[in-house]
Amino acid sequence: MNKLLNHIFKDWTLEEFTGLLFALIALIAATTLIAAIGLIGYTIATGNDQPKQTTIQKSKPPATSNASASKSKPATTSTQSTANLSTQ
């Protein structure tokens, strides 16, 4: 591999290598700039719409055993009146 590179570049000077390196860096920078402009333009053109949430997730009530379910207290009138006030 080393012999092949020496054969290909044997007549090159430092200025030619510098010019080749500059050309490669400029080509990569120009490609990156064009790609960035294209992606920004695509994002602006298509918008950044997020899908709306259509599913409402409800939390499950805590699990109760049969013994504690039979001892549950009915709602008091103060709790019921508070609930009625909050719906108005």
CSV table of N, CA and C in Angstrom, one decimal:
chain,number,residue,atom,x,y,z
A,1,MET,N,0.8,-1.2,0.0
A,1,MET,CA,0.0,0.0,0.0
A,1,MET,C,0.9,1.2,0.0
A,2,ASN,N,1.9,1.2,0.8
A,2,ASN,CA,2.8,2.4,0.9
A,2,ASN,C,3.5,2.6,-0.4
A,3,LYS,N,3.9,1.6,-1.1
A,3,LYS,CA,4.6,1.7,-2.4
A,3,LYS,C,3.6,2.3,-3.4
A,4,LEU,N,2.4,1.9,-3.4
A,4,LEU,CA,1.4,2.4,-4.3
A,4,LEU,C,1.2,3.9,-4.1
A,5,LEU,N,1.0,4.3,-2.8
A,5,LEU,CA,0.9,5.8,-2.5
A,5,LEU,C,2.1,6.6,-2.9
A,6,ASN,N,3.3,6.0,-2.7
A,6,ASN,CA,4.5,6.7,-3.1
A,6,ASN,C,4.6,6.8,-4.6
A,7,HIS,N,4.1,5.8,-5.3
A,7,HIS,CA,4.2,5.9,-6.8
A,7,HIS,C,3.2,6.9,-7.3
A,8,ILE,N,2.0,7.0,-6.7
A,8,ILE,CA,0.9,7.9,-7.2
A,8,ILE,C,1.3,9.3,-6.9
A,9,PHE,N,1.8,9.6,-5.7
A,9,PHE,CA,2.1,11.0,-5.3
A,9,PHE,C,3.6,11.4,-5.3
A,10,LYS,N,4.4,10.7,-6.1
A,10,LYS,CA,5.8,10.9,-6.0
A,10,LYS,C,6.2,12.3,-6.6
A,11,ASP,N,5.4,12.8,-7.5
A,11,ASP,CA,5.8,14.1,-8.1
A,11,ASP,C,5.0,15.3,-7.5
A,12,TRP,N,4.3,15.0,-6.4
A,12,TRP,CA,3.5,16.1,-5.8
A,12,TRP,C,4.3,16.9,-4.9
A,13,THR,N,4.0,18.2,-4.8
A,13,THR,CA,4.7,19.1,-3.9
A,13,THR,C,3.8,19.4,-2.7
A,14,LEU,N,4.3,20.1,-1.7
A,14,LEU,CA,3.6,20.4,-0.5
A,14,LEU,C,2.4,21.3,-0.8
A,15,GLU,N,2.5,22.2,-1.8
A,15,GLU,CA,1.4,23.1,-2.2
A,15,GLU,C,0.3,22.3,-2.8
A,16,GLU,N,0.6,21.2,-3.6
A,16,GLU,CA,-0.4,20.4,-4.2
A,16,GLU,C,-1.2,19.6,-3.1
A,17,PHE,N,-0.5,19.1,-2.2
A,17,PHE,CA,-1.2,18.4,-1.1
A,17,PHE,C,-2.1,19.3,-0.3
A,18,THR,N,-1.6,20.5,0.0
A,18,THR,CA,-2.3,21.5,0.7
A,18,THR,C,-3.6,21.9,-0.1
A,19,GLY,N,-3.4,22.1,-1.4
A,19,GLY,CA,-4.6,22.4,-2.2
A,19,GLY,C,-5.6,21.3,-2.3
A,20,LEU,N,-5.1,20.0,-2.3
A,20,LEU,CA,-6.0,18.9,-2.3
A,20,LEU,C,-6.8,18.8,-1.0
A,21,LEU,N,-6.1,19.0,0.1
A,21,LEU,CA,-6.7,19.0,1.5
A,21,LEU,C,-7.7,20.1,1.6
A,22,PHE,N,-7.4,21.3,1.1
A,22,PHE,CA,-8.3,22.4,1.2
A,22,PHE,C,-9.6,22.1,0.3
A,23,ALA,N,-9.4,21.6,-0.8
A,23,ALA,CA,-10.5,21.2,-1.7
A,23,ALA,C,-11.4,20.2,-1.1
A,24,LEU,N,-10.8,19.2,-0.4
A,24,LEU,CA,-11.7,18.2,0.3
A,24,LEU,C,-12.4,18.8,1.4
A,25,ILE,N,-11.8,19.6,2.2
A,25,ILE,CA,-12.5,20.3,3.4
A,25,ILE,C,-13.6,21.2,2.9
A,26,ALA,N,-13.3,21.9,1.8
A,26,ALA,CA,-14.3,22.8,1.2
A,26,ALA,C,-15.5,22.0,0.7
A,27,LEU,N,-15.2,20.9,0.1
A,27,LEU,CA,-16.3,20.1,-0.5
A,27,LEU,C,-17.2,19.5,0.7
A,28,ILE,N,-16.5,19.0,1.7
A,28,ILE,CA,-17.3,18.5,2.9
A,28,ILE,C,-18.1,19.6,3.5
A,29,ALA,N,-17.5,20.8,3.7
A,29,ALA,CA,-18.2,21.9,4.3
A,29,ALA,C,-19.4,22.3,3.5
A,30,ALA,N,-19.2,22.4,2.2
A,30,ALA,CA,-20.3,22.8,1.3
A,30,ALA,C,-21.5,21.8,1.3
A,31,THR,N,-21.1,20.5,1.3
A,31,THR,CA,-22.1,19.4,1.3
A,31,THR,C,-22.9,19.5,2.6
A,32,THR,N,-22.2,19.7,3.7
A,32,THR,CA,-22.9,19.8,5.0
A,32,THR,C,-23.8,21.0,5.1
A,33,LEU,N,-23.4,22.2,4.6
A,33,LEU,CA,-24.2,23.4,4.5
A,33,LEU,C,-25.4,23.2,3.7
A,34,ILE,N,-25.3,22.6,2.5
A,34,ILE,CA,-26.4,22.3,1.7
A,34,ILE,C,-27.4,21.4,2.3
A,35,ALA,N,-26.9,20.3,3.0
A,35,ALA,CA,-27.8,19.4,3.6
A,35,ALA,C,-28.5,20.0,4.8
A,36,ALA,N,-27.8,20.9,5.6
A,36,ALA,CA,-28.5,21.6,6.7
A,36,ALA,C,-29.6,22.5,6.2
A,37,ILE,N,-29.3,23.2,5.1
A,37,ILE,CA,-30.3,24.1,4.6
A,37,ILE,C,-31.5,23.3,4.1
A,38,GLY,N,-31.2,22.2,3.4
A,38,GLY,CA,-32.3,21.4,2.9
A,38,GLY,C,-33.2,20.8,4.0
A,39,LEU,N,-32.5,20.3,5.1
A,39,LEU,CA,-33.3,19.8,6.2
A,39,LEU,C,-34.1,20.8,6.9
A,40,ILE,N,-33.5,22.0,7.1
A,40,ILE,CA,-34.3,23.1,7.7
A,40,ILE,C,-35.5,23.5,6.9
A,41,GLY,N,-35.2,23.6,5.6
A,41,GLY,CA,-36.3,23.9,4.7
A,41,GLY,C,-37.4,22.9,4.7
A,42,TYR,N,-37.0,21.6,4.7
A,42,TYR,CA,-38.0,20.5,4.8
A,42,TYR,C,-38.8,20.6,6.1
A,43,THR,N,-38.2,20.9,7.2
A,43,THR,CA,-38.9,21.0,8.4
A,43,THR,C,-39.9,22.1,8.4
A,44,ILE,N,-39.5,23.3,7.9
A,44,ILE,CA,-40.4,24.4,7.8
A,44,ILE,C,-41.5,24.1,6.9
A,45,ALA,N,-41.3,23.5,5.8
A,45,ALA,CA,-42.3,23.3,4.8
A,45,ALA,C,-43.3,22.2,5.2
A,46,THR,N,-42.9,21.2,5.9
A,46,THR,CA,-43.8,20.2,6.4
A,46,THR,C,-44.4,20.5,7.7
A,47,GLY,N,-43.8,21.4,8.5
A,47,GLY,CA,-44.3,21.7,9.8
A,47,GLY,C,-43.9,20.7,10.8
A,48,ASN,N,-44.1,21.1,12.0
A,48,ASN,CA,-43.7,20.2,13.1
A,48,ASN,C,-44.9,19.7,13.9
A,49,ASP,N,-45.9,19.2,13.1
A,49,ASP,CA,-47.2,18.8,13.7
A,49,ASP,C,-47.0,17.5,14.5
A,50,GLN,N,-47.4,17.6,15.7
A,50,GLN,CA,-47.4,16.4,16.6
A,50,GLN,C,-48.8,15.8,16.6
A,51,PRO,N,-49.0,14.5,16.6
A,51,PRO,CA,-50.3,14.0,16.6
A,51,PRO,C,-51.0,14.3,17.9
A,52,LYS,N,-52.3,14.5,17.8
A,52,LYS,CA,-53.1,14.9,19.0
A,52,LYS,C,-53.4,13.6,19.8
A,53,GLN,N,-53.4,13.7,21.1
A,53,GLN,CA,-53.7,12.6,21.9
A,53,GLN,C,-55.2,12.2,21.9
A,54,THR,N,-55.5,11.0,21.5
A,54,THR,CA,-56.9,10.6,21.3
A,54,THR,C,-57.3,9.6,22.4
A,55,THR,N,-56.4,9.1,23.1
A,55,THR,CA,-56.7,8.1,24.1
A,55,THR,C,-56.6,8.8,25.5
A,56,ILE,N,-57.6,8.7,26.3
A,56,ILE,CA,-57.5,9.2,27.6
A,56,ILE,C,-57.2,8.0,28.6
A,57,GLN,N,-56.2,8.1,29.3
A,57,GLN,CA,-55.8,7.1,30.2
A,57,GLN,C,-56.3,7.4,31.6
A,58,LYS,N,-57.1,6.5,32.2
A,58,LYS,CA,-57.6,6.7,33.5
A,58,LYS,C,-56.9,5.8,34.5
A,59,SER,N,-56.6,6.3,35.6
A,59,SER,CA,-55.9,5.5,36.6
A,59,SER,C,-56.9,4.5,37.3
A,60,LYS,N,-56.5,3.4,37.6
A,60,LYS,CA,-57.4,2.4,38.3
A,60,LYS,C,-57.5,2.7,39.7
A,61,PRO,N,-58.6,2.5,40.4
A,61,PRO,CA,-58.7,2.7,41.8
A,61,PRO,C,-57.9,1.6,42.5
A,62,PRO,N,-57.4,2.0,43.7
A,62,PRO,CA,-56.6,1.0,44.5
A,62,PRO,C,-57.4,-0.3,44.8
A,63,ALA,N,-56.7,-1.4,44.7
A,63,ALA,CA,-57.3,-2.7,45.0
A,63,ALA,C,-57.8,-2.8,46.4
A,64,THR,N,-59.0,-3.2,46.6
A,64,THR,CA,-59.5,-3.4,48.0
A,64,THR,C,-59.9,-4.9,48.2
A,65,SER,N,-59.8,-5.3,49.4
A,65,SER,CA,-60.2,-6.7,49.7
A,65,SER,C,-61.7,-6.7,50.0
A,66,ASN,N,-62.2,-7.9,50.1
A,66,ASN,CA,-63.7,-8.0,50.4
A,66,ASN,C,-64.0,-7.5,51.8
A,67,ALA,N,-63.1,-7.7,52.7
A,67,ALA,CA,-63.4,-7.3,54.1
A,67,ALA,C,-63.5,-5.8,54.2
A,68,SER,N,-62.5,-5.1,53.5
A,68,SER,CA,-62.5,-3.6,53.6
A,68,SER,C,-63.6,-3.0,52.8
A,69,ALA,N,-64.1,-3.7,51.8
A,69,ALA,CA,-65.1,-3.2,50.9
A,69,ALA,C,-66.5,-3.2,51.6
A,70,SER,N,-66.7,-4.2,52.5
A,70,SER,CA,-68.0,-4.2,53.2
A,70,SER,C,-68.0,-3.2,54.3
A,71,LYS,N,-66.9,-2.7,54.8
A,71,LYS,CA,-66.8,-1.7,55.8
A,71,LYS,C,-66.7,-0.3,55.3
A,72,SER,N,-66.9,-0.1,54.0
A,72,SER,CA,-66.7,1.3,53.5
A,72,SER,C,-67.9,2.1,53.9
A,73,LYS,N,-67.5,3.4,54.2
A,73,LYS,CA,-68.5,4.3,54.7
A,73,LYS,C,-69.2,5.0,53.5
A,74,PRO,N,-70.5,5.3,53.7
A,74,PRO,CA,-71.2,6.1,52.6
A,74,PRO,C,-70.7,7.5,52.6
A,75,ALA,N,-70.8,8.2,51.5
A,75,ALA,CA,-70.4,9.6,51.4
A,75,ALA,C,-71.2,10.5,52.3
A,76,THR,N,-70.6,11.4,53.0
A,76,THR,CA,-71.3,12.3,53.9
A,76,THR,C,-71.9,13.4,53.1
A,77,THR,N,-72.8,14.2,53.7
A,77,THR,CA,-73.5,15.3,53.0
A,77,THR,C,-72.5,16.4,52.7
A,78,SER,N,-71.5,16.6,53.5
A,78,SER,CA,-70.5,17.7,53.2
A,78,SER,C,-69.7,17.4,51.9
A,79,THR,N,-69.4,16.1,51.8
A,79,THR,CA,-68.7,15.7,50.6
A,79,THR,C,-69.5,15.8,49.3
A,80,GLN,N,-70.8,15.5,49.5
A,80,GLN,CA,-71.7,15.6,48.4
A,80,GLN,C,-72.0,17.1,48.0
A,81,SER,N,-72.1,18.0,49.0
A,81,SER,CA,-72.3,19.4,48.7
A,81,SER,C,-71.1,20.0,48.0
A,82,THR,N,-69.9,19.5,48.4
A,82,THR,CA,-68.7,20.0,47.8
A,82,THR,C,-68.6,19.6,46.4
A,83,ALA,N,-69.0,18.4,46.1
A,83,ALA,CA,-69.0,17.9,44.7
A,83,ALA,C,-70.0,18.6,43.9
A,84,ASN,N,-71.2,19.0,44.4
A,84,ASN,CA,-72.2,19.8,43.7
A,84,ASN,C,-71.7,21.2,43.4
A,85,LEU,N,-71.0,21.8,44.3
A,85,LEU,CA,-70.4,23.1,44.1
A,85,LEU,C,-69.4,23.1,43.0
A,86,SER,N,-68.6,22.1,43.0
A,86,SER,CA,-67.5,22.1,42.0
A,86,SER,C,-68.0,21.8,40.6
A,87,THR,N,-69.2,21.3,40.4
A,87,THR,CA,-69.7,21.1,39.0
A,87,THR,C,-70.4,22.3,38.5
A,88,GLN,N,-70.7,23.3,39.3
A,88,GLN,CA,-71.5,24.4,38.9
A,88,GLN,C,-70.6,25.5,38.2
